[in-house]
Tab-separated table of C-alpha atoms and ligand atoms in Angstrom:
chain	number	residue	atom	x	y	z
A	1	UNK	CA	0.000	0.000	0.000
A	2	UNK	CA	2.578	2.561	-1.082
A	3	UNK	CA	0.711	4.534	-3.678
A	4	UNK	CA	0.515	8.080	-2.313
A	5	UNK	CA	2.939	10.849	-3.123
A	6	UNK	CA	3.890	11.940	0.404
A	7	UNK	CA	4.523	15.696	0.407
A	8	UNK	CA	7.062	16.991	2.890
A	9	UNK	CA	6.710	20.562	4.143
A	10	UNK	CA	9.444	22.250	6.174
A	11	UNK	CA	7.845	24.328	8.889
A	12	UNK	CA	9.265	26.603	11.574
A	13	UNK	CA	8.774	24.867	14.944
A	14	UNK	CA	8.263	28.123	16.862
A	15	UNK	CA	6.341	30.315	14.394
A	16	UNK	CA	4.838	28.033	11.755
A	17	UNK	CA	4.386	29.650	8.335
A	18	UNK	CA	0.684	30.379	7.709
A	19	UNK	CA	0.907	29.153	4.108
A	20	UNK	CA	2.199	25.723	5.164
A	21	UNK	CA	-0.444	25.349	7.862
A	22	UNK	CA	-3.138	26.358	5.344
A	23	UNK	CA	-2.012	23.651	2.881
A	24	UNK	CA	-1.883	20.971	5.560
A	25	UNK	CA	-5.280	22.023	6.952
A	26	UNK	CA	-6.760	21.871	3.438
A	27	UNK	CA	-5.568	18.256	3.117
A	28	UNK	CA	-7.135	17.405	6.492
A	29	UNK	CA	-10.426	19.015	5.447
A	30	UNK	CA	-10.373	16.932	2.263
A	31	UNK	CA	-10.202	13.806	4.439
A	32	UNK	CA	-6.479	13.107	4.035
A	33	UNK	CA	-3.990	12.129	6.750
A	34	UNK	CA	-1.032	14.334	7.670
A	35	UNK	CA	1.881	13.716	10.057
A	36	UNK	CA	2.624	16.617	12.400
A	37	UNK	CA	4.941	17.283	15.344
A	38	UNK	CA	3.822	17.398	18.956
A	39	UNK	CA	6.003	18.018	22.014
A	40	UNK	CA	6.146	14.240	22.631
A	41	UNK	CA	6.375	12.402	19.287
A	42	UNK	CA	5.087	12.928	15.736
A	43	UNK	CA	1.377	12.185	15.328
A	44	UNK	CA	-0.582	11.038	12.272
A	45	UNK	CA	-3.647	13.259	12.125
A	46	UNK	CA	-7.070	13.119	10.490
A	47	UNK	CA	-10.311	15.080	11.006
A	48	UNK	CA	-11.711	13.585	14.223
A	49	UNK	CA	-15.289	13.853	12.923
A	50	UNK	CA	-14.656	12.234	9.530
A	51	UNK	CA	-15.128	8.479	9.730
A	52	UNK	CA	-13.463	7.671	6.430
A	53	UNK	CA	-10.464	9.894	7.118
A	54	UNK	CA	-9.893	8.304	10.533
A	55	UNK	CA	-10.042	4.845	8.941
A	56	UNK	CA	-7.167	5.874	6.672
A	57	UNK	CA	-4.967	6.250	9.761
A	58	UNK	CA	-5.540	2.611	10.724
A	59	UNK	CA	-4.752	1.468	7.194
A	60	UNK	CA	-1.581	3.574	6.883
A	61	UNK	CA	-0.205	2.320	10.220
A	62	UNK	CA	-1.477	-1.246	10.010
A	63	UNK	CA	-3.156	-0.578	13.362
A	64	UNK	CA	-5.702	-2.918	14.911
A	65	UNK	CA	-9.187	-1.355	14.765
A	66	UNK	CA	-9.921	-2.150	18.425
A	67	UNK	CA	-7.163	0.200	19.639
A	68	UNK	CA	-8.654	3.726	19.953
A	69	UNK	CA	-6.968	7.031	19.023
A	70	UNK	CA	-6.293	10.229	20.966
A	71	UNK	CA	-8.154	13.337	19.768
A	72	UNK	CA	-5.971	16.460	19.859
A	73	UNK	CA	-7.424	19.913	20.485
A	74	UNK	CA	-6.020	23.450	20.489
A	75	UNK	CA	-8.466	25.324	22.724
A	76	UNK	CA	-10.888	24.604	25.532
A	77	UNK	CA	-14.002	25.378	23.438
A	78	UNK	CA	-13.331	22.216	21.442
A	79	UNK	CA	-13.771	20.038	24.537
A	80	UNK	CA	-17.544	20.492	24.428
A	81	UNK	CA	-17.645	19.189	20.854
A	82	UNK	CA	-16.093	15.906	22.009
A	83	UNK	CA	-17.092	15.182	25.605
A	84	UNK	CA	-20.538	14.659	27.148
A	85	UNK	CA	-19.744	16.049	30.559
A	86	UNK	CA	-16.295	16.863	31.869
A	87	UNK	CA	-15.635	15.662	35.439
A	88	UNK	CA	-14.487	18.409	37.862
A	89	UNK	CA	-11.253	16.515	38.483
A	90	UNK	CA	-10.519	16.533	34.763
A	91	UNK	CA	-10.914	20.314	34.728
A	92	UNK	CA	-8.307	20.601	37.493
A	93	UNK	CA	-5.885	18.474	35.487
A	94	UNK	CA	-6.558	20.453	32.292
A	95	UNK	CA	-5.808	23.716	34.139
A	96	UNK	CA	-2.546	22.360	35.414
A	97	UNK	CA	-1.193	20.213	32.570
A	98	UNK	CA	-2.671	21.469	29.278
A	99	UNK	CA	-1.231	22.171	26.853
A	100	UNK	CA	0.974	19.184	27.642
A	101	UNK	CA	1.493	15.403	27.618
A	102	UNK	CA	-1.650	14.298	29.464
A	103	UNK	CA	-4.446	12.407	27.692
A	104	UNK	CA	-7.720	12.000	29.555
A	105	UNK	CA	-10.212	9.296	28.592
A	106	UNK	CA	-13.803	10.487	29.123
A	107	UNK	CA	-17.298	9.726	27.884
A	108	UNK	CA	-17.543	10.704	24.223
A	109	UNK	CA	-20.231	12.459	22.212
A	110	UNK	CA	-21.420	10.330	19.280
A	111	UNK	CA	-20.170	12.943	16.797
A	112	UNK	CA	-16.564	11.789	17.293
A	113	UNK	CA	-15.737	9.295	14.517
A	114	UNK	CA	-16.561	5.834	15.787
A	115	UNK	CA	-13.244	4.492	14.409
A	116	UNK	CA	-11.326	6.900	16.680
A	117	UNK	CA	-13.208	5.448	19.660
A	118	UNK	CA	-12.668	1.893	18.378
A	119	UNK	CA	-16.446	1.607	18.455
A	120	UNK	CA	-16.639	2.361	22.188
A	121	UNK	CA	-18.266	5.297	23.978
A	122	UNK	CA	-15.124	6.916	25.380
A	123	UNK	CA	-12.510	9.150	23.794
A	124	UNK	CA	-9.002	10.160	24.859
A	125	UNK	CA	-8.391	13.920	24.570
A	126	UNK	CA	-5.276	16.021	24.886
A	127	UNK	CA	-4.035	19.513	24.034
A	128	UNK	CA	-0.446	19.213	22.760
A	129	UNK	CA	2.202	21.811	23.633
A	130	UNK	CA	3.654	22.446	20.186
A	131	UNK	CA	3.090	25.596	18.100
A	132	UNK	CA	2.790	23.601	14.837
A	133	UNK	CA	0.241	21.159	16.260
A	134	UNK	CA	-1.780	23.989	17.799
A	135	UNK	CA	-1.730	26.062	14.598
A	136	UNK	CA	-2.825	23.076	12.500
A	137	UNK	CA	-5.689	22.205	14.864
A	138	UNK	CA	-6.765	25.872	14.999
A	139	UNK	CA	-7.320	25.710	11.240
A	140	UNK	CA	-8.393	22.117	10.694
A	141	UNK	CA	-10.299	21.389	13.924
A	142	UNK	CA	-9.745	18.500	16.369
A	143	UNK	CA	-7.427	15.797	15.032
A	144	UNK	CA	-7.564	12.108	15.815
A	145	UNK	CA	-3.907	11.097	15.891
A	146	UNK	CA	-1.857	8.129	17.051
A	147	UNK	CA	1.953	8.186	16.943
A	148	UNK	CA	3.086	8.353	13.292
A	149	UNK	CA	4.876	4.991	13.129
A	150	UNK	CA	4.014	1.632	11.607
A	151	UNK	CA	2.109	-0.284	14.268
A	152	UNK	CA	4.457	-2.105	16.646
A	153	UNK	CA	7.520	0.046	15.865
A	154	UNK	CA	9.078	2.656	18.178
A	155	UNK	CA	7.324	6.033	17.992
A	156	UNK	CA	8.844	8.691	15.697
A	157	UNK	CA	10.729	11.607	17.223
A	158	UNK	CA	12.051	12.981	13.911
A	159	UNK	CA	10.472	13.534	10.471
A	160	UNK	CA	12.955	10.970	9.101
A	161	UNK	CA	11.474	8.320	11.405
A	162	UNK	CA	8.032	9.139	9.986
A	163	UNK	CA	9.325	8.973	6.421
A	164	UNK	CA	11.041	5.637	7.002
A	165	UNK	CA	7.796	4.076	8.214
A	166	UNK	CA	5.059	5.848	6.243
A	167	UNK	CA	6.434	7.282	2.989
A	168	UNK	CA	3.912	6.532	0.233
A	169	UNK	CA	1.193	5.734	2.772
A	170	UNK	CA	0.191	9.226	3.910
A	171	UNK	CA	-0.521	12.545	2.186
A	172	UNK	CA	1.974	14.813	3.928
A	173	UNK	CA	4.527	15.332	6.683
A	174	UNK	CA	5.048	18.628	8.497
A	175	UNK	CA	8.788	18.643	9.164
A	176	UNK	CA	9.586	20.776	12.220
A	177	UNK	CA	12.728	18.865	13.192
A	178	UNK	CA	13.068	16.611	16.226
A	179	UNK	CA	10.382	16.644	18.938
A	180	UNK	CA	11.246	17.729	22.479
A	181	UNK	CA	10.168	15.158	25.058
A	182	UNK	CA	10.548	11.930	23.118
A	183	UNK	CA	8.115	9.905	25.280
A	184	UNK	CA	4.365	9.896	24.629
A	185	UNK	CA	1.639	11.360	26.812
A	186	UNK	CA	0.324	9.785	29.991
A	187	UNK	CA	-3.086	8.197	29.340
A	188	UNK	CA	-5.465	8.532	32.296
A	189	UNK	CA	-8.867	6.842	32.376
A	190	UNK	CA	-11.299	9.257	34.061
A	191	UNK	CA	-14.429	7.200	33.458
A	192	UNK	CA	-14.244	5.446	36.838
A	193	UNK	CA	-12.779	6.098	40.283
A	194	UNK	CA	-10.040	5.770	41.285
A	195	UNK	CA	-8.744	7.162	38.010
A	196	UNK	CA	-6.392	4.705	36.324
A	197	UNK	CA	-3.184	5.280	34.430
A	198	UNK	CA	-3.524	3.184	31.262
A	199	UNK	CA	-0.096	4.246	29.996
A	200	UNK	CA	2.571	6.131	31.991
A	201	UNK	CA	4.133	9.028	30.066
A	202	UNK	CA	5.186	12.656	30.090
A	203	UNK	CA	3.238	13.587	33.243
A	204	UNK	CA	4.335	11.411	36.159
A	205	UNK	CA	2.169	9.720	38.777
A	206	UNK	CA	3.724	12.049	41.358
A	207	UNK	CA	2.607	15.134	39.395
A	208	UNK	CA	-0.949	13.799	39.047
A	209	UNK	CA	-1.045	13.051	42.783
A	210	UNK	CA	-0.196	16.672	43.558
A	211	UNK	CA	-3.458	17.773	41.937
A	212	UNK	CA	-5.637	14.782	42.890
A	213	UNK	CA	-4.159	13.250	46.030
A	214	UNK	CA	-5.188	9.631	46.564
A	215	UNK	CA	-7.423	9.593	43.485
A	216	UNK	CA	-5.106	8.049	40.905
A	217	UNK	CA	-4.134	4.397	40.795
A	218	UNK	CA	-0.378	3.909	40.675
A	219	UNK	CA	-0.227	0.536	38.980
A	220	UNK	CA	-0.967	0.928	35.327
A	221	UNK	CA	-4.092	-1.016	34.493
A	222	UNK	CA	-4.613	-2.835	31.226
A	223	UNK	CA	-5.582	-0.540	28.360
A	224	UNK	CA	-6.742	-1.540	24.868
A	225	UNK	CA	-3.188	-1.190	23.535
A	226	UNK	CA	-1.793	-3.824	25.895
A	227	UNK	CA	-3.123	-6.593	23.710
A	228	UNK	CA	-0.488	-5.759	21.089
A	229	UNK	CA	3.296	-5.570	20.842
A	230	UNK	CA	4.927	-2.118	21.007
A	231	UNK	CA	8.346	-0.569	20.472
A	232	UNK	CA	9.547	-3.678	18.640
A	233	UNK	CA	13.013	-3.722	17.106
A	234	UNK	CA	14.935	-6.173	14.981
A	235	UNK	CA	17.596	-6.205	17.691
A	236	UNK	CA	16.638	-8.148	20.780
A	237	UNK	CA	16.465	-5.709	23.699
A	238	UNK	CA	17.760	-7.221	26.943
A	239	UNK	CA	17.309	-5.286	30.187
A	240	UNK	CA	20.299	-5.803	32.481
A	241	UNK	CA	19.820	-6.353	36.166
A	242	UNK	CA	23.482	-6.198	37.226
A	243	UNK	CA	26.533	-4.756	35.486
A	244	UNK	CA	28.228	-8.087	36.215
A	245	UNK	CA	25.703	-9.884	33.981
A	246	UNK	CA	26.812	-8.257	30.851
A	247	UNK	CA	30.433	-9.338	30.329
A	248	UNK	CA	29.800	-13.099	30.119
A	249	UNK	CA	26.563	-12.726	28.152
A	250	UNK	CA	28.306	-10.409	25.732
A	251	UNK	CA	31.105	-12.944	25.125
A	252	UNK	CA	28.565	-15.679	24.568
A	253	UNK	CA	26.639	-13.710	21.946
A	254	UNK	CA	29.859	-12.612	20.226
A	255	UNK	CA	30.941	-16.249	20.012
A	256	UNK	CA	27.672	-16.961	18.192
A	257	UNK	CA	28.601	-14.261	15.672
A	258	UNK	CA	25.978	-11.790	16.892
A	259	UNK	CA	26.363	-8.050	16.635
A	260	UNK	CA	25.988	-6.710	20.161
A	261	UNK	CA	25.213	-3.166	21.320
A	262	UNK	CA	25.047	-1.646	24.767
A	263	UNK	CA	22.976	1.300	26.011
A	264	UNK	CA	24.280	2.609	29.339
A	265	UNK	CA	24.474	5.682	31.515
A	266	UNK	CA	26.725	4.558	34.408
A	267	UNK	CA	30.136	5.260	33.047
A	268	UNK	CA	32.209	3.481	35.739
A	269	UNK	CA	30.199	0.281	35.657
A	270	UNK	CA	30.088	-0.280	31.930
A	271	UNK	CA	33.180	1.422	30.553
A	272	UNK	CA	35.200	-1.827	30.858
A	273	UNK	CA	33.165	-3.608	28.198
A	274	UNK	CA	32.945	-0.692	25.798
A	275	UNK	CA	35.666	-2.081	23.525
A	276	UNK	CA	34.067	-5.511	23.284
A	277	UNK	CA	30.669	-4.199	22.216
A	278	UNK	CA	30.068	-3.469	18.549
A	279	UNK	CA	28.395	-0.206	19.478
A	280	UNK	CA	27.767	1.717	22.696
A	281	UNK	CA	25.161	4.433	23.176
A	282	UNK	CA	25.902	6.554	26.230
A	283	UNK	CA	22.695	8.097	27.545
A	284	UNK	CA	22.339	10.854	30.156
A	285	UNK	CA	21.877	9.696	33.767
A	286	UNK	CA	18.575	11.583	34.009
A	287	UNK	CA	15.665	9.401	32.841
A	288	UNK	CA	13.857	12.462	31.516
A	289	UNK	CA	16.814	13.398	29.329
A	290	UNK	CA	17.360	9.782	28.251
A	291	UNK	CA	13.704	9.594	27.204
A	292	UNK	CA	14.323	12.204	24.553
A	293	UNK	CA	16.718	9.844	22.789
A	294	UNK	CA	15.167	6.454	23.476
A	295	UNK	CA	13.329	5.875	20.187
A	296	UNK	CA	16.153	7.280	18.077
A	297	UNK	CA	18.540	4.800	19.733
A	298	UNK	CA	16.180	1.863	19.137
A	299	UNK	CA	15.743	2.802	15.486
A	300	UNK	CA	19.466	3.423	14.998
A	301	UNK	CA	20.328	0.009	16.466
A	302	UNK	CA	18.134	-1.558	13.802
A	303	UNK	CA	19.628	0.475	10.992
A	304	UNK	CA	23.084	-0.681	12.045
A	305	UNK	CA	22.005	-4.304	12.055
A	306	UNK	CA	22.534	-5.047	15.744
A	307	UNK	CA	21.201	-8.428	16.886
A	308	UNK	CA	21.343	-7.779	20.615
A	309	UNK	CA	20.919	-4.540	22.545
A	310	UNK	CA	21.812	-4.646	26.243
A	311	UNK	CA	20.099	-1.845	28.142
A	312	UNK	CA	21.031	-0.516	31.578
A	313	UNK	CA	17.755	0.149	33.424
A	314	UNK	CA	16.690	3.394	35.123
A	315	UNK	CA	15.022	3.612	38.558
A	316	UNK	CA	11.251	3.185	38.217
A	317	UNK	CA	10.136	6.456	39.753
A	318	UNK	CA	9.091	9.838	38.380
A	319	UNK	CA	9.985	10.069	34.679
A	320	UNK	CA	11.886	6.786	34.972
A	321	UNK	CA	8.576	4.880	35.187
A	322	UNK	CA	7.537	5.963	31.708
A	323	UNK	CA	10.927	5.075	30.254
A	324	UNK	CA	11.023	1.634	31.883
A	325	UNK	CA	7.449	0.853	30.816
A	326	UNK	CA	8.559	1.305	27.210
A	327	UNK	CA	11.777	-0.657	27.615
A	328	UNK	CA	9.907	-3.576	29.119
A	329	UNK	CA	7.484	-3.602	26.182
A	330	UNK	CA	10.411	-3.417	23.808
A	331	UNK	CA	12.161	-6.356	25.463
A	332	UNK	CA	9.004	-8.502	25.140
A	333	UNK	CA	9.342	-10.187	21.784
A	334	UNK	CA	6.532	-10.625	19.270
A	335	UNK	CA	6.824	-14.396	19.382
A	336	UNK	CA	6.651	-14.603	23.175
B	1	TXA	O1	2.044	11.703	23.079
B	1	TXA	C1	1.150	11.009	22.576
B	1	TXA	O2	0.241	10.487	23.258
B	1	TXA	C2	1.205	10.779	21.063
B	1	TXA	C3	1.061	12.133	20.375
B	1	TXA	C4	0.974	12.007	18.882
B	1	TXA	O3	-0.028	12.814	20.901
B	1	TXA	N1	0.145	9.888	20.658
B	1	TXA	C5	0.152	8.561	20.895
B	1	TXA	O4	-0.947	7.895	20.383
B	1	TXA	O5	1.053	8.010	21.503
B	1	TXA	P1	-1.035	6.295	20.275
B	1	TXA	O6	-2.266	6.004	19.518
B	1	TXA	O7	0.219	5.772	19.750
B	1	TXA	O8	-1.278	5.848	21.761
B	1	TXA	C6	-2.521	6.183	22.374
B	1	TXA	C7	-2.770	5.325	23.572
B	1	TXA	C8	-2.978	3.884	23.203
B	1	TXA	O9	-2.365	3.108	24.202
B	1	TXA	C9	-4.508	3.747	23.251
B	1	TXA	O10	-4.912	2.434	23.560
B	1	TXA	C10	-4.876	4.706	24.366
B	1	TXA	O11	-3.971	5.785	24.200
B	1	TXA	N2	-6.240	5.230	24.189
B	1	TXA	C11	-6.684	6.138	23.280
B	1	TXA	N3	-8.014	6.339	23.389
B	1	TXA	C12	-8.442	5.535	24.390
B	1	TXA	C13	-9.728	5.250	24.965
B	1	TXA	N4	-10.845	5.835	24.524
B	1	TXA	N5	-9.768	4.367	25.967
B	1	TXA	C14	-8.651	3.758	26.431
B	1	TXA	N6	-7.406	3.973	25.921
B	1	TXA	C15	-7.307	4.830	24.916
B	2	MG	MG1	1.755	4.594	19.356
């Protein structure tokens, strides 16, 4: 299914050119799908009220139809076009975290394309913090948009990632350079109490607790996406538990002729095996900073033909929880 001529528009990330936004918005209004930057990752957007257009997203990504999409808005007036009644607690979170990486699942109005809701009666809504996304939504209206990758692959943090996965499958890409945060939004189910985190992300549990103490469940519950593999790479991702583990395992894989990479942030503990690895990615010690590079590292490891990717874990707290959630998914193989 590579039959479209994918147009690529350069756009200024801070002050998007009106002419570019107008062209992209015209494509959206015609029912086409367009990739655009958000502060987290690139999204693949379609008119949230156009059933046929939203279906094109699922086809382009190869996404399962029972996995619903987030609807992106640019101002608070749009909320009432999507949501039946907004819980008071959701308003508090909107005040504090929007625009930003928090998606809230609430009861949907029937006007939202059924495909975006995966046929259900809830919809996830968020207001992204990116001038290009906001300008596009201002002109085109609310956009249903998942991450702009082929289903199962790491999310795209650069326009090149989008091109590699979706060239010929979508109408256009708005190229505003790399995204900032690198990890997707937190998805919070507000349809029942306590509110449940379906996917940890850019807003941490601790931050949510500050606004709604005792009202958010820490353990992430099962969301619709958990039925499917995510962040899959050709290289097998292996999470290390001890630095000591790695030396003997590395020798073993090398003996089998495998190409082995290492992703680490503790210099003293891993420096000794640097020379024996085919490739080492040194990440920052802060999980938040490391998150910005995670998907680029996973994609790069594949491009370089690595078979094994050893990964030094981060502590599972604050922003580290979101990073580790993704690494664990990545280390679970399709065939398992
Ligand atoms: O940062 C982000 O969230 C990015 C940017 C583009 O906004 N989007 C993104 O979308 O990561 P996607 O489709 O790759 O992930 C959306 C997640 C999925 O796990 C999906 O199951 C969940 O949100 N979700 C969306 N709508 C839902 C709903 N109505 N009920 C339960 N889960 C929902
Ligand atoms: Mg995704």
